Coordinates of C-alpha atoms in Angstrom, one line a residue:
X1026 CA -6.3 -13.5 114.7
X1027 CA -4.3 -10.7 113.1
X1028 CA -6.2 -8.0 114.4
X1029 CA -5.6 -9.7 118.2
X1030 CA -2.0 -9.6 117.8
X1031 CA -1.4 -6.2 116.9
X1032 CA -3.6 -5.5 120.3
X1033 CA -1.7 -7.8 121.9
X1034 CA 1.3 -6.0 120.9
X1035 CA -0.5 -2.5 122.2
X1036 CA -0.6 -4.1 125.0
X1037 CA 2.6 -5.5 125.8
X1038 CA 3.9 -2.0 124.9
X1039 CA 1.5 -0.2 127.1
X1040 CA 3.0 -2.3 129.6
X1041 CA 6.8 -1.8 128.9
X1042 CA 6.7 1.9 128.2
X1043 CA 5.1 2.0 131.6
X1044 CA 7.7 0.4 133.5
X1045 CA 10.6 2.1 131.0
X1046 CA 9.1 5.3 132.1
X1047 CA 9.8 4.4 135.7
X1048 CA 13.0 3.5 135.2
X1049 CA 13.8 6.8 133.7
X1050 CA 12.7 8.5 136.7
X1051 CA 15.9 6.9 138.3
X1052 CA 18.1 6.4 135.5
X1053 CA 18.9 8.9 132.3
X1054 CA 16.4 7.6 129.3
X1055 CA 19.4 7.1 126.5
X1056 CA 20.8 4.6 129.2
X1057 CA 17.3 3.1 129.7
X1058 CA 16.7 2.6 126.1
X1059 CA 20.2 1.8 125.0
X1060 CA 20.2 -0.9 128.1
X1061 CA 17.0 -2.7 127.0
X1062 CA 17.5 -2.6 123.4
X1063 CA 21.5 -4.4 124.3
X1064 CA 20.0 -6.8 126.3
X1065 CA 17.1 -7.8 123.8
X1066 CA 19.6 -7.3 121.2
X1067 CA 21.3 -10.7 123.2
X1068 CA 18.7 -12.5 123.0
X1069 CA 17.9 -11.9 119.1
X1070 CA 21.6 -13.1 118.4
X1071 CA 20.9 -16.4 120.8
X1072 CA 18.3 -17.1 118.2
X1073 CA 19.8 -16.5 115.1
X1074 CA 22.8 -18.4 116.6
X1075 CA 20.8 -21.3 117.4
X1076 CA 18.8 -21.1 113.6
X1077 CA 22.2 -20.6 111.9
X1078 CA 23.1 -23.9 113.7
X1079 CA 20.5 -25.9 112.6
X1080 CA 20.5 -25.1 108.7
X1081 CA 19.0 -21.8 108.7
X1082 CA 21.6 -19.0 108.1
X1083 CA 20.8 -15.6 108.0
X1084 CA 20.5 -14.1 104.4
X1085 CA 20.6 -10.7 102.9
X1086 CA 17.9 -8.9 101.4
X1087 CA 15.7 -6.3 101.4
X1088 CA 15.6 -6.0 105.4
X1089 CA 18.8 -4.0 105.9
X1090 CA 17.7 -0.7 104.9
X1091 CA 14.4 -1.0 106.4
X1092 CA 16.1 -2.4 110.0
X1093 CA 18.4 0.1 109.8
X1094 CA 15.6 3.1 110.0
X1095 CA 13.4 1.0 112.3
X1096 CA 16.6 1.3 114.7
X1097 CA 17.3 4.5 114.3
X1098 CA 13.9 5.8 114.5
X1099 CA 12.5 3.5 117.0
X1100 CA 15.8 4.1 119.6
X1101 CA 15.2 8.0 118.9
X1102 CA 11.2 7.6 119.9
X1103 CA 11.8 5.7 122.8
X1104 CA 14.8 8.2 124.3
X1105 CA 12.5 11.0 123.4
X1106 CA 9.4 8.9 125.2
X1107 CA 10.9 7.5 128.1
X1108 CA 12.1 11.3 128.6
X1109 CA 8.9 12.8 128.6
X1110 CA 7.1 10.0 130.4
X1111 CA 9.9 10.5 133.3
X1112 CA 9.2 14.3 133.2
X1113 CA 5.4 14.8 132.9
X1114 CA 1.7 12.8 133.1
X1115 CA 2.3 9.3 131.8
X1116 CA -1.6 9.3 131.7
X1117 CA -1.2 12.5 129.0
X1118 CA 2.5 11.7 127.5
X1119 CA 1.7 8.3 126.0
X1120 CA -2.1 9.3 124.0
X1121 CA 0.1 11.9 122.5
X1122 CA 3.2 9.8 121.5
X1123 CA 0.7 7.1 119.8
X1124 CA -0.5 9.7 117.4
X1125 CA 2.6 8.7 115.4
X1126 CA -0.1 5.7 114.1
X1127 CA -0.9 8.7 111.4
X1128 CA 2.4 7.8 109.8
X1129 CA 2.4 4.4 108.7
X1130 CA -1.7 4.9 108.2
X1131 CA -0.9 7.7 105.5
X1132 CA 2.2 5.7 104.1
X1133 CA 0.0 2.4 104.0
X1134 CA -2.9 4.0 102.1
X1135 CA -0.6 5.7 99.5
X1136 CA 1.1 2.3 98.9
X1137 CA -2.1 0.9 97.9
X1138 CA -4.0 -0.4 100.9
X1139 CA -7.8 0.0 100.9
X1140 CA -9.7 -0.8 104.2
X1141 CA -13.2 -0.9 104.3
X1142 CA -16.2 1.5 105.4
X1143 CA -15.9 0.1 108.8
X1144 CA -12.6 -0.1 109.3
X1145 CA -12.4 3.7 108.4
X1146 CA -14.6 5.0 110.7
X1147 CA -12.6 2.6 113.8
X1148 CA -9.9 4.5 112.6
X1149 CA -11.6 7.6 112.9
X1150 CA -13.2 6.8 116.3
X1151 CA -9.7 5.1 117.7
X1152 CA -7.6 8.6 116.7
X1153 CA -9.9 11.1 118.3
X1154 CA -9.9 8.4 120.9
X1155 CA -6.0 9.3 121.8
X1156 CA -6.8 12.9 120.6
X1157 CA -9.2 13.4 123.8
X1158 CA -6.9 11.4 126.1
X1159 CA -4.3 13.7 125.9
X1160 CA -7.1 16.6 127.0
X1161 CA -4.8 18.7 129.6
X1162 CA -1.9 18.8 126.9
X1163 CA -4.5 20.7 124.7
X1164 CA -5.3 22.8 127.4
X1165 CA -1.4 23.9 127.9
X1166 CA -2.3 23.1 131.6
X1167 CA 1.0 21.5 131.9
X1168 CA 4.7 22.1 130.7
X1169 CA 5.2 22.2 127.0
X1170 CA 8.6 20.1 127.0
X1171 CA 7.2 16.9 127.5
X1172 CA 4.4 17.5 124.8
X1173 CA 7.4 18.1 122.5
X1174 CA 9.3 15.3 123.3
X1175 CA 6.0 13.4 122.9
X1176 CA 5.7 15.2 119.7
X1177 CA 8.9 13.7 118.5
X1178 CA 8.5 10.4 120.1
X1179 CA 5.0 9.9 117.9
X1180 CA 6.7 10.6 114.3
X1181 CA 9.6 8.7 115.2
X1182 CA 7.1 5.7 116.7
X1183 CA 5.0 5.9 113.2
X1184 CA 8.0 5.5 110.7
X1185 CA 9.6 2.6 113.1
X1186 CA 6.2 1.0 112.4
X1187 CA 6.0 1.2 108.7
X1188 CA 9.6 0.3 108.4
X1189 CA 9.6 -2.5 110.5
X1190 CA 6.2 -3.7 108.3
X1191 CA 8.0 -3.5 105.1
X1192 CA 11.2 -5.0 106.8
X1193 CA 9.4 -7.9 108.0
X1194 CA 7.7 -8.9 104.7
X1195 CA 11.2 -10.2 103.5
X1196 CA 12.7 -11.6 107.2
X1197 CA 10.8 -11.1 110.7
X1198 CA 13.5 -12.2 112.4
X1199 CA 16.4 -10.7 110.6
X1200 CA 14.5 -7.2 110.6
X1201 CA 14.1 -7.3 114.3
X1202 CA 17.9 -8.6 114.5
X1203 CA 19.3 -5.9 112.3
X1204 CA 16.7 -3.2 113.9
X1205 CA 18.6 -3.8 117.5
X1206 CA 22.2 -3.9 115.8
X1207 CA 21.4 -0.6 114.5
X1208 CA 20.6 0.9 117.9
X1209 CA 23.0 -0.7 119.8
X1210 CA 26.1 0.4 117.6
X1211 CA 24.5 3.9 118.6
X1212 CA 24.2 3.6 121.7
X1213 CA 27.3 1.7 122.1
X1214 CA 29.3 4.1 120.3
X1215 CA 27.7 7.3 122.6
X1216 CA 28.6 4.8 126.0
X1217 CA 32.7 4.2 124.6
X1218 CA 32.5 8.2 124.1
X1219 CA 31.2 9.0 127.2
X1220 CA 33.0 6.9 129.6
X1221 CA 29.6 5.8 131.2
X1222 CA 26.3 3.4 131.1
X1223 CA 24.7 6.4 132.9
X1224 CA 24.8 5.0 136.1
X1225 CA 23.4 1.6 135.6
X1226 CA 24.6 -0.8 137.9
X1227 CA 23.8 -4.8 138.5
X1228 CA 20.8 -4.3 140.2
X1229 CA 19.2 -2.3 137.2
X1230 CA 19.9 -5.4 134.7
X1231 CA 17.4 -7.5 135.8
X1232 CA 14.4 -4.7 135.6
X1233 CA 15.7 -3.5 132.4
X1234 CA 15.8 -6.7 130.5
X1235 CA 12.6 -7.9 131.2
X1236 CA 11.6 -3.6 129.9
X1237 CA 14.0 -5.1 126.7
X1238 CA 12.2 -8.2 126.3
X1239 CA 8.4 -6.9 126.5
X1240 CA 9.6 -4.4 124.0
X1241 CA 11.3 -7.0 121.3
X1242 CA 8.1 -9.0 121.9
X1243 CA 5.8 -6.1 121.0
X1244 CA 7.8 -5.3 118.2
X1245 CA 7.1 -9.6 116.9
X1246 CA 3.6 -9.0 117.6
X1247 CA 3.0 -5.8 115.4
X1248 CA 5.1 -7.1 112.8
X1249 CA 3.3 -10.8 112.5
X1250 CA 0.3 -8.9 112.8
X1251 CA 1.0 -6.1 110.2
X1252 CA 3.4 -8.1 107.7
X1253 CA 0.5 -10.4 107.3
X1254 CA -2.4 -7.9 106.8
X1255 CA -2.6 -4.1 106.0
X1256 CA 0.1 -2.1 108.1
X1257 CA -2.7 1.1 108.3
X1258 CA -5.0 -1.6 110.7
X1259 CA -2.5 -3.0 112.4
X1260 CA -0.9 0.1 113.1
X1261 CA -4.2 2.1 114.7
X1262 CA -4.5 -1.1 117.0
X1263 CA -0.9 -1.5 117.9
X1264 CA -1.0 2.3 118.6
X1265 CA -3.3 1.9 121.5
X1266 CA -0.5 1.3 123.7
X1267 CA -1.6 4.7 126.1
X1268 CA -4.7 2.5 127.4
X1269 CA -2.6 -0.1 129.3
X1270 CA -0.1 3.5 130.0
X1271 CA -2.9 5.1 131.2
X1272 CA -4.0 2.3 133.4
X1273 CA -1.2 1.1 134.7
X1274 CA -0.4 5.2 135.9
X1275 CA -3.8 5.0 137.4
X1276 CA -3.3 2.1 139.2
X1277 CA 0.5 2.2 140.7
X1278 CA 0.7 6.0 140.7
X1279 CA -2.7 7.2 141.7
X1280 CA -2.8 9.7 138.3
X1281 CA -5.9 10.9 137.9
X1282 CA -7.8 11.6 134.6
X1283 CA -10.0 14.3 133.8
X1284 CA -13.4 13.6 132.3
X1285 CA -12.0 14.3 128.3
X1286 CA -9.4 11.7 129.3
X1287 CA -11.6 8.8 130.4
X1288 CA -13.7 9.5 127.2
X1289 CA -11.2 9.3 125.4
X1290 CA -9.6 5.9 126.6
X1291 CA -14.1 4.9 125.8
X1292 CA -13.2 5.7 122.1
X1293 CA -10.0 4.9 121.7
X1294 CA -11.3 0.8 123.2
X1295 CA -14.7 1.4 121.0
X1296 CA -12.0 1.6 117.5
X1297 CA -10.6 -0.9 118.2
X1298 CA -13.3 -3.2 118.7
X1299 CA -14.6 -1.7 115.3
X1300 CA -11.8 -2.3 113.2
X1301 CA -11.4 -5.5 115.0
X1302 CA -15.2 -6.7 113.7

């Protein structure tokens, strides 16, 4: 059950980074992001609200410091991501940007986790998966400023996922709460100095919250899944994300993948299914 929530969540993502990444072709991506993450940020304080209200207050604990770096690393990833998505291949952008799972893999392991033979070599398998995906990156056959910003987007991506592991082991709900606080007093703070939401007008909201709303749910997913289990699993299988990407980009924009790409996507589904065992 675990393992099919954190690939639920890969999916969900998949799906919202897709449609985020459209939405940056017409809007700039620190307005996408900071958009989504107000409008989910809402619906998180509906919530608490309406648990606060029938006995259940938020409390303080060991959360805070973790939500506050799942914000800020998560809202950096995704400006860097959307960016890069809206600028180059989605098909090549997002395989790269999910290599981030190395993070909270490493970080999991050295805290003590121990997964089995199996689950190992679906590691294995699953990475050079979304190594081979992101084949014409390799081959510096396109620009290199999307491959950085994908660069960035990944390590930002992998400590967001650790954090908002160790977050959620103390309060789910609070960690996702006080994850989209911290990344709206950012963005919030960068909109008052600016003068400007970038452009965004009523007929963006709609569009964008639902983008806000896949993500938040994603983010649940993982952290039920990973909170619950071993974050270095749950990680490889919620970084999978590219596949739905790199389907959706295949489907609504015609991109076309080269052979090293399709394999890959083969591998990166065969890892899963291991670890998943």
């Amino acid at each position: 059950m675990l393992s099919l929530l954190a690939l639920a969540s890969s999916a969900v993502w998949g799906t919202s980074d897709f449609f985020g990444g459209l939405m940056a072709k017409r809007l700039p991506a620190v307005a996408v992001v900071g958009i989504t993450q107000g409008l989910a940020f809402l619906l998180l304080c509906a919530v608490v609200l309406v648990r606060w209200v029938l006995g259940h207050p938020p409390e303080w604990g060991n959360w805070v410091g973790w939500a506050v770096l799942a914000g800020l690393s998560g809202a950096t990833g995704l400006v860097a991501f959307y960016t890069a998505l809206a600028s180059g291949t989605m098909g090549v952008v997002a395989p790269i940007a999910s290599m981030g799972v190395l993070v909270p893999v490493g970080l999991g392991v050295a805290s003590g986790e121990t997964p089995s033979s199996w689950v190992w070599i679906g590691i294995v398998v699953a990475v050079v998966g979304i190594v081979l995906a992101s084949g014409p990156e390799i081959s510096g056959a396109v620009s290199p400023r999307p491959v950085i910003l994908a660069g960035v987007a990944a390590v930002c991506f992998g400590m967001a996922l650790f954090a908002l592991d160790r977050g959620s082991r103390d309060s789910l709900l609070m960690t996702l709460w006080g994850m989209r606080f911290t990344s709206v007093v950012v963005f919030a703070t960068a909109a008052i100095a600016l003068r400007s939401v970038g452009g965004a007008g009523r007929a963006h909201l709609l569009p964008l919250a639902l983008i806000g709303c896949a993500d938040l749910l994603a983010n649940a997913l993982f952290a039920t899944a990973s909170s619950r289990g071993q974050v270095s699993i749950a990680s490889v299988l919620g970084s999978l994300y590219p596949v739905a990407t790199i389907l959706l980009a295949r489907i609504v924009l015609g991109e076309r993948l080269r052979t090293i790409q399709q394999v890959g996507v083969v591998c990166a589904l065969a890892g899963a299914g291991i670890i998943s065992l």
